[in-house]
Coordinates of C-alpha atoms in Angstrom, one line a residue:
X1 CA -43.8 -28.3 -45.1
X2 CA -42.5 -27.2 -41.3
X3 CA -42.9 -29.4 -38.8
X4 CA -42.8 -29.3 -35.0
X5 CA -42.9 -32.8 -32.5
X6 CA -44.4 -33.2 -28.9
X7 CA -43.5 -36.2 -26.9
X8 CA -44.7 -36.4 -23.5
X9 CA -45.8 -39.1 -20.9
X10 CA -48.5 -37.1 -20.2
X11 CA -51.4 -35.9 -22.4
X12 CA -52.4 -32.9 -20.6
X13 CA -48.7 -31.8 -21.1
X14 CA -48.6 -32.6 -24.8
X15 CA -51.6 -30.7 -25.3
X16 CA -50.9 -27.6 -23.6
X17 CA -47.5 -27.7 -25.7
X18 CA -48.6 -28.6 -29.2
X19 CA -51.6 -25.9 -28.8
X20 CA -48.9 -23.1 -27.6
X21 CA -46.8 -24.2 -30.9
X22 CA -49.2 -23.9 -32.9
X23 CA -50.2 -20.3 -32.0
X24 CA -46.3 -19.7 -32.7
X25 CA -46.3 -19.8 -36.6
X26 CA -49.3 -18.8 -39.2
X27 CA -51.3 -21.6 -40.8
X28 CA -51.0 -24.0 -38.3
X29 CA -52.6 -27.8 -37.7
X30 CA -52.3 -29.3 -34.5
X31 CA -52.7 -33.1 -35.1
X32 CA -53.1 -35.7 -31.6
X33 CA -52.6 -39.4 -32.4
X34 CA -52.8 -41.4 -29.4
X35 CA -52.9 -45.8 -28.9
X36 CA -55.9 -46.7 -27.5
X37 CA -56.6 -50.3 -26.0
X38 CA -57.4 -53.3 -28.6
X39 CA -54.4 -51.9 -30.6
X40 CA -56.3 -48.8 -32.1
X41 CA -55.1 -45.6 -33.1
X42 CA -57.1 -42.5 -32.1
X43 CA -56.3 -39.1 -34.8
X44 CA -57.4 -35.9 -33.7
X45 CA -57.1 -33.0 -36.1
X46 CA -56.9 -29.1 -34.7
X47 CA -57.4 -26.1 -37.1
X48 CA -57.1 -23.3 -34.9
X49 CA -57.9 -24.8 -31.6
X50 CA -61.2 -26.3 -33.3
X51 CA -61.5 -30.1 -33.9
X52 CA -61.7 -30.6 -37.8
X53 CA -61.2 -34.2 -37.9
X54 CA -61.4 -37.2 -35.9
X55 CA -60.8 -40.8 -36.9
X56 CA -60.0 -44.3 -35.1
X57 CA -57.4 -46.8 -37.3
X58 CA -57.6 -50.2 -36.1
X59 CA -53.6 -52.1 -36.1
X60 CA -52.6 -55.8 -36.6
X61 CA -50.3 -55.1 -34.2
X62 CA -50.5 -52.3 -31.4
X63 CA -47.0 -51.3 -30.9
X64 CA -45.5 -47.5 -31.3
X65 CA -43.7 -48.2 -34.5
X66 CA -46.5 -49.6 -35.9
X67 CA -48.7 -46.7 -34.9
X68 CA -46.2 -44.4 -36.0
X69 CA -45.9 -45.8 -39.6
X70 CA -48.7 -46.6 -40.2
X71 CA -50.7 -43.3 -38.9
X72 CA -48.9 -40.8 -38.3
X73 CA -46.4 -40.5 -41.2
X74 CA -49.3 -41.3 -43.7
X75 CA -51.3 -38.1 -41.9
X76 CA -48.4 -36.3 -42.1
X77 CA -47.9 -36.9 -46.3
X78 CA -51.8 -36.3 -46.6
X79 CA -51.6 -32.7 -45.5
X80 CA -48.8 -32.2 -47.5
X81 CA -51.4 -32.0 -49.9
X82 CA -53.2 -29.4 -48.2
X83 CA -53.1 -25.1 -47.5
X84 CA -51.2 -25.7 -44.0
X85 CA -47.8 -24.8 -43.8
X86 CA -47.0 -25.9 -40.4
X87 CA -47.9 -29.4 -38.9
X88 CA -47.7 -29.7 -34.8
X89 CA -47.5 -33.5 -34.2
X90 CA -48.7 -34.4 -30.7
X91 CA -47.3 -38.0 -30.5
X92 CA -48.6 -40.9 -28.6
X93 CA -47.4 -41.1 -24.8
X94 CA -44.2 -43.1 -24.7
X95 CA -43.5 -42.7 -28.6
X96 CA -39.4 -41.6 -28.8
X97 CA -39.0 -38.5 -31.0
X98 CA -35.9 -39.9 -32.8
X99 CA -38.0 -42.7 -34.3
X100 CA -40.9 -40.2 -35.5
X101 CA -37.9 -38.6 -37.5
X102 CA -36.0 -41.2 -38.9
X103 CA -39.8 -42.3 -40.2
X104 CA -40.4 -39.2 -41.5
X105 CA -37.0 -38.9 -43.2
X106 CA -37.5 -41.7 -44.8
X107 CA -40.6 -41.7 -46.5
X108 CA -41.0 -38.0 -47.1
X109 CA -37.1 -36.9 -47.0
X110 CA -36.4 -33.0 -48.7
X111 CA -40.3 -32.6 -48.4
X112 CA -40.4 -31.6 -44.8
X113 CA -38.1 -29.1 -42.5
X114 CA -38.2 -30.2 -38.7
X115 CA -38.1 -27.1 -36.8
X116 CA -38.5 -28.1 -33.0
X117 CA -38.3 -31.5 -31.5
X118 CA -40.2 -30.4 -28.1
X119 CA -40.4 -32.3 -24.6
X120 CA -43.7 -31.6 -22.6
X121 CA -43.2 -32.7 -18.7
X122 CA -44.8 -31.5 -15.2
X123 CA -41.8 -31.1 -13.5
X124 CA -43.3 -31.9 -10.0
X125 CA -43.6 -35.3 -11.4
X126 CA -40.0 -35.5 -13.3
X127 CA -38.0 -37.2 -9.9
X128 CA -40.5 -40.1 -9.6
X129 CA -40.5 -40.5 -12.7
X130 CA -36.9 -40.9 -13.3
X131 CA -37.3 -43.5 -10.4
X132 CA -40.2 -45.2 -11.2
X133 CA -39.2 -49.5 -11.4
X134 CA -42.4 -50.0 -13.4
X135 CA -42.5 -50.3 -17.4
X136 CA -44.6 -48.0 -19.5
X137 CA -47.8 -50.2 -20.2
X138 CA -47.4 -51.3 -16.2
X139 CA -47.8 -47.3 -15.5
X140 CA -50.5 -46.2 -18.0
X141 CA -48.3 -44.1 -20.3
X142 CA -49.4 -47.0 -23.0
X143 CA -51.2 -49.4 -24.4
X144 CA -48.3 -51.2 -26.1
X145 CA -48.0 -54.3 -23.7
X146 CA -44.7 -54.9 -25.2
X147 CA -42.5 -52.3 -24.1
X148 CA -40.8 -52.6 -21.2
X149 CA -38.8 -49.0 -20.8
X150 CA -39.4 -47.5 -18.0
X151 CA -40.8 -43.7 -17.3
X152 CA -37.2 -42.6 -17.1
X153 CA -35.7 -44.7 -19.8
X154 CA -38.2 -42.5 -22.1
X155 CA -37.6 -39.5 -20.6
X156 CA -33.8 -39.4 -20.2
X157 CA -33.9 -40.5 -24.1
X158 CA -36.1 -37.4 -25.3
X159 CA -34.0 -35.3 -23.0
X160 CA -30.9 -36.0 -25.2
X161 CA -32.6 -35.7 -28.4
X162 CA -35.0 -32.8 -28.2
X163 CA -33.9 -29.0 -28.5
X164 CA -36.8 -27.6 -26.3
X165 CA -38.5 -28.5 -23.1
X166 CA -41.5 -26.9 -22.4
X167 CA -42.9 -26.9 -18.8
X168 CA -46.5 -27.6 -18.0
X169 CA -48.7 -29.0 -15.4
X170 CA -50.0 -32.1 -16.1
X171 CA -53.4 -34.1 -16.0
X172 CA -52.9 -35.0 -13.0
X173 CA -52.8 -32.0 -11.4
X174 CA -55.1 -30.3 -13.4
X175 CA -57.8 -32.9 -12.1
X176 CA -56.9 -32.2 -8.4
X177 CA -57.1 -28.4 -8.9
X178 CA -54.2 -28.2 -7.5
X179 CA -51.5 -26.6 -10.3
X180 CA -49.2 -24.5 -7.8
X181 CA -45.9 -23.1 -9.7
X182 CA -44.1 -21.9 -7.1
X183 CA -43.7 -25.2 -5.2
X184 CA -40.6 -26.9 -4.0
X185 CA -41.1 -29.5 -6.3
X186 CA -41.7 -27.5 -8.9
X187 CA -39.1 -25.7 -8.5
X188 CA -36.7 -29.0 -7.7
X189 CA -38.0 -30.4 -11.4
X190 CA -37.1 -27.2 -13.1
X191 CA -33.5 -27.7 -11.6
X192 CA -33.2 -31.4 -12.2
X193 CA -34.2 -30.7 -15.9
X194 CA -31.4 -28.2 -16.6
X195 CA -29.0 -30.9 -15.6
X196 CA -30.8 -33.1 -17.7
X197 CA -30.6 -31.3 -20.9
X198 CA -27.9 -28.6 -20.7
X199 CA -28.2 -28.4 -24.2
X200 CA -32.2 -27.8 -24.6
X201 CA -34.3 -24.2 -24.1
X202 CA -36.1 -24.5 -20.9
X203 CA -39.9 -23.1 -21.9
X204 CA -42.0 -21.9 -18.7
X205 CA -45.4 -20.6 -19.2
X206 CA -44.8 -16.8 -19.8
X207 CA -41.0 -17.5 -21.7
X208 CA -40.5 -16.6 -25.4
X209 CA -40.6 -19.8 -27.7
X210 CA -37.3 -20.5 -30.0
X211 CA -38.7 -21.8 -33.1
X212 CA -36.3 -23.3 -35.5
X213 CA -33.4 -24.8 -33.7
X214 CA -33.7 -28.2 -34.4
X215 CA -30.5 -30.2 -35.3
X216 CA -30.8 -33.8 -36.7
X217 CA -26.9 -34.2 -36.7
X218 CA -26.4 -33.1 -32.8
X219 CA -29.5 -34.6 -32.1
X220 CA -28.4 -37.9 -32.7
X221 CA -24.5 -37.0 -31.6
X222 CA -25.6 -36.4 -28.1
X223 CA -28.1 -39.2 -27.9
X224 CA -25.4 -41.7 -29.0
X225 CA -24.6 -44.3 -25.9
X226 CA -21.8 -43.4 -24.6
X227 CA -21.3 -39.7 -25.2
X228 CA -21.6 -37.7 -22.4
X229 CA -22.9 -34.0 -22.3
X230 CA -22.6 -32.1 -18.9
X231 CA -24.3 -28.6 -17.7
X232 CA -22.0 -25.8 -17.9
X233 CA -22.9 -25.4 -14.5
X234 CA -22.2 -28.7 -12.7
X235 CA -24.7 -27.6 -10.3
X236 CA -28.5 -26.4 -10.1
X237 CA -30.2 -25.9 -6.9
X238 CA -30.2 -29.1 -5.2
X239 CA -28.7 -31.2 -8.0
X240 CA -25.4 -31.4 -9.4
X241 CA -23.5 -33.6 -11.7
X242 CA -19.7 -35.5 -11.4
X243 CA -17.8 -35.5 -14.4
X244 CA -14.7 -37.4 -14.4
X245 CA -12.0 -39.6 -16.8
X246 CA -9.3 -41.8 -16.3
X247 CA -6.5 -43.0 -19.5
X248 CA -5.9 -46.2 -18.4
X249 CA -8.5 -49.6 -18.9
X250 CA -10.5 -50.5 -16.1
X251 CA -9.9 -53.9 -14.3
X252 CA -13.4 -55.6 -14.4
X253 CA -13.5 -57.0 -11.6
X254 CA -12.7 -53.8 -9.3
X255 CA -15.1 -51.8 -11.8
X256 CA -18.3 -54.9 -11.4
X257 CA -17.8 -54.0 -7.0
X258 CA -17.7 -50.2 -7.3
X259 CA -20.6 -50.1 -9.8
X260 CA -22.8 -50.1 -6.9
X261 CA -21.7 -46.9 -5.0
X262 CA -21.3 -45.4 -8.4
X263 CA -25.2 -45.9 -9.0
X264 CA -26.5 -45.4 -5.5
X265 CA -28.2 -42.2 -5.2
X266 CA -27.7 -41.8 -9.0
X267 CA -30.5 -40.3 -11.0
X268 CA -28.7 -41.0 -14.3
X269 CA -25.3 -42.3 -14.6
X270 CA -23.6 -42.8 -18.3
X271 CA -20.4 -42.6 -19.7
X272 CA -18.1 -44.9 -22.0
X273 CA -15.9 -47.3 -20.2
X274 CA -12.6 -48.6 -21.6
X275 CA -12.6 -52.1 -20.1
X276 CA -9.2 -54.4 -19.9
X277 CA -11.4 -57.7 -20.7
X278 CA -12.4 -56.5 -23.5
X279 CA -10.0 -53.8 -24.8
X280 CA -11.0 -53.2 -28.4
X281 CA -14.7 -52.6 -27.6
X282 CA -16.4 -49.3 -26.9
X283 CA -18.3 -50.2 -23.8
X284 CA -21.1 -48.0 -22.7
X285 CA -22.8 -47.2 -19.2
X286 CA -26.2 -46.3 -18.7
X287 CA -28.1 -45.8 -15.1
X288 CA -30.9 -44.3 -15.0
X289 CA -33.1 -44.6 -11.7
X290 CA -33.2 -47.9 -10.3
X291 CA -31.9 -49.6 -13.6
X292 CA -28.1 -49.6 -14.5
X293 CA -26.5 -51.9 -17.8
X294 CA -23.6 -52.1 -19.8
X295 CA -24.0 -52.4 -23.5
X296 CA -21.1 -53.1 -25.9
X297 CA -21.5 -50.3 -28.7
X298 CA -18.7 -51.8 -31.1
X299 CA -15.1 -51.1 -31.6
X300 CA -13.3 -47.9 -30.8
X301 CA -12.1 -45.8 -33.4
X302 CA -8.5 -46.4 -33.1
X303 CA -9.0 -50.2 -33.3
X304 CA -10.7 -49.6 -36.6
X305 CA -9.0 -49.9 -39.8
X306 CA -10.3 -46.8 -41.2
X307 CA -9.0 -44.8 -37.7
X308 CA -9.9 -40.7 -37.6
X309 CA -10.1 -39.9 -40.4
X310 CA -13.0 -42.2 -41.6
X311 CA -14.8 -41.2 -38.3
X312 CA -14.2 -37.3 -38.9
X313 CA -18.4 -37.0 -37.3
X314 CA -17.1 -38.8 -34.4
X315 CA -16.9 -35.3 -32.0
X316 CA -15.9 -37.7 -29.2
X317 CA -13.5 -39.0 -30.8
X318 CA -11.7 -36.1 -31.7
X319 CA -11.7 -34.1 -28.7
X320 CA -10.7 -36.9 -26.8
X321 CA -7.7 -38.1 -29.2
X322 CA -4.6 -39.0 -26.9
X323 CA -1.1 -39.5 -28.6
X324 CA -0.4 -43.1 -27.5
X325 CA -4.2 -44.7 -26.3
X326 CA -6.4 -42.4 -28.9
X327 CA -10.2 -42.3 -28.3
X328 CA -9.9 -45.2 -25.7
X329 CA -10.5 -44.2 -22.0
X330 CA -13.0 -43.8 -19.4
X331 CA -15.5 -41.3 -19.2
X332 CA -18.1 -41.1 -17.1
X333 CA -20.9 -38.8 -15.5
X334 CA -23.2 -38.7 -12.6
X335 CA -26.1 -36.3 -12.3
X336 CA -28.2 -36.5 -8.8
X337 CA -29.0 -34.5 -5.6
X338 CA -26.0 -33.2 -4.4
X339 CA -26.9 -35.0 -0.6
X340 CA -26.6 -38.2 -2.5
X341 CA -23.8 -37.6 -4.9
X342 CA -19.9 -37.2 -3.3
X343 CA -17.4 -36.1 -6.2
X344 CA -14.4 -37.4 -4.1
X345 CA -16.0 -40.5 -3.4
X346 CA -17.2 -40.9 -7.3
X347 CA -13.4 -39.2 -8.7
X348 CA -11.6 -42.4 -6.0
X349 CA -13.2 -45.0 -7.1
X350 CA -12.8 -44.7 -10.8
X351 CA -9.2 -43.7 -10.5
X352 CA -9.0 -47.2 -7.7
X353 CA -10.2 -49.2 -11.4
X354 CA -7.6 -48.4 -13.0
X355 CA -5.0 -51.0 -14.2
X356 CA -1.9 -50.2 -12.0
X357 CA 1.5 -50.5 -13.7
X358 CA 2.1 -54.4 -13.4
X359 CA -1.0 -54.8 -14.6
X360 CA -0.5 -52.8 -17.5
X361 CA 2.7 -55.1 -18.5
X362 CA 0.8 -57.9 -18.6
X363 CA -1.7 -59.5 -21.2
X364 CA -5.2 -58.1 -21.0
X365 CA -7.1 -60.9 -22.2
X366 CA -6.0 -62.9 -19.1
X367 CA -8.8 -60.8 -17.1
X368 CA -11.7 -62.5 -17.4
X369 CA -15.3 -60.3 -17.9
X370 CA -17.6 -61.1 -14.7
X371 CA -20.6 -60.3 -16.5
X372 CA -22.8 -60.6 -19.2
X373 CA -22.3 -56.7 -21.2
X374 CA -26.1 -56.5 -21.9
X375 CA -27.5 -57.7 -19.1
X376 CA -29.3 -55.2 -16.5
X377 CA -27.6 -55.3 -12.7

């Protein structure tokens, strides 16, 4: 059986998506779950854009993994059982892609082909979004009291792992009648997306749809923390994005006081940081609106006994090999409005982190880590 995902944060979006997928191969289902208050699953069930089914699943407990294991993978093995050769899964707001598939592997493994992960958004809501300080339940996007991502956390996540982000207007302005495409922050959340997700097909309302072109492997390469995929473009419109690296590890004290600058204005900041205090460890850097952490990832390849060649997946790895360090170094991106963001400014204080030659004489473990690595700033 073929399947397709939706994620969203916004149902209106997910709809308008999972309907248009649906219309895009023969024998289609469209199936809705959604997590209603009092931890209870809602299942909605579309056979050519008529409602065939519709069922409520009470849970013990009400959080998305439950709701995906419990519901939507069982739904999923039912109509296995059925005529439909294509299943459009609309998932819950808030509910990550890469979980849904690692479910689905599991339980129904060579059964199923994935052939689009797909990301609905209204992109004249995208940049408040991405800088929204509340958590998902605190917002409405769920019912699940218990997760505390934020908007962006969620979305900068599905960016990574999906192949195609389709474009819609959501509930919000469908209510208020007021769906206007050729906006300026329409238009802004269209650009801010392609820096987003280089990698994924961009879907507007009248554009062809590229079934097919999911890939699990890349998928979870380029949602790895840590690796860091830029546009080929480093700017769109009003947005742009700073790539740059430096060979030598980072003093953590001068890298903890120009964390700051490095984040301000930042709509998502990432990378993998090659810190002096801790040497050996793969450290990696997430900001993403208003929330920046570090997050120790384990060891770099070069301090493992296996090296390369037991880490032959590791694309990072490889193209980033140097003759004396190996994979260790500093790599680190910054996408954001181009008013906010200064290259010289980001490229200065990296390079200013840098262990100068004395300190590269002496013993690293004498540098001290100011911080906790998995705390948030």
């Amino acid at each position: 059986m073929h399947l397709s995902l939706v994620s969203s944060l916004d149902t209106q979006c997910r709809q308008e998506a999972t309907f248009r997928l649906g219309e895009t191969h023969g024998n289609s289902v469209v199936v809705h779950h959604d997590l209603l208050e009092g931890y209870v699953v809602l299942r909605r069930i579309f056979r050519d854009g008529v409602l065939i089914e519709r069922a409520e699943t009470p849970l013990e407990h009400g959080c998305l993994s439950c709701t995906v294991r419990l519901d939507v993978v069982p739904t999923v093995e039912r109509l296995m059982d059925t005529d439909c050769a294509h299943v459009v899964l609309g998932l819950p707001p808030g509910v990550a892609t890469g979980l849904v598939v690692a479910e689905l592997t599991a339980r129904l493994g060579a059964n199923i082909f994935i052939d689009n992960a797909v990301l609905a958004v209204d992109p004249t809501e995208l940049e408040h979004q991405i800088w929204d300080r509340h958590t998902l339940f605190e917002s409405g996007f769920t019912s699940a009291r218990g997760d505390d991502r934020t908007s962006g956390e969620f979305l900068i996540s599905e960016f990574a792992h999906v192949d195609t982000v389709m474009v819609q207007a959501g509930l919000g302005a469908q209510l208020a009648g007021s769906v206007d495409k050729e906006s300026t922050d329409w238009h802004s959340g269209v650009q801010l997306m392609t820096q987003l997700a280089p990698h994924a097909v961009l879907v507007e309302t009248r554009d062809d749809f590229r079934p097919r072109c999911y890939d699990a492997r890349e998928a979870v390469s380029r949602s790895r923390l840590g690796a860091v995929r830029v546009p080929v473009q480093d700017r769109s419109g009003d947005f742009c994005t700073v790539l740059h690296s430096v060979e030598r590890p980072l003093h953590p004290q001068r890298f903890r006081e120009a964390l700051p600058r490095l984040a301000a204005g930042s709509h998502w900041l990432r990378g993998r940081l090659w810190m002096a205090s801790a040497p050996a460890q793969r450290i990696g850097l997430t900001g993403i609106g208003p929330r920046v952490w570090l997050e120790n990832t384990g060891r770099w390849v070069a301090d493992q006994e296996e090296g390369l060649r037991a880490n032959a997946g590791d694309a990072d790895a490889i193209l980033a090999w140097h003759p004396r360090f190996g994979d260790r170094s500093t790599v680190v991106a910054v996408t954001g409005r181009g008013e906010d963001i200064d290259g010289g400014e980001i490229r200065s204080l990296l390079d200013a982190c840098q262990l100068t030659d004395e300190e590269m004489s002496k013993d690293f473990a004498a540098l001290e880590d100011p911080w906790e690595l998995e705390s948030r700033l």
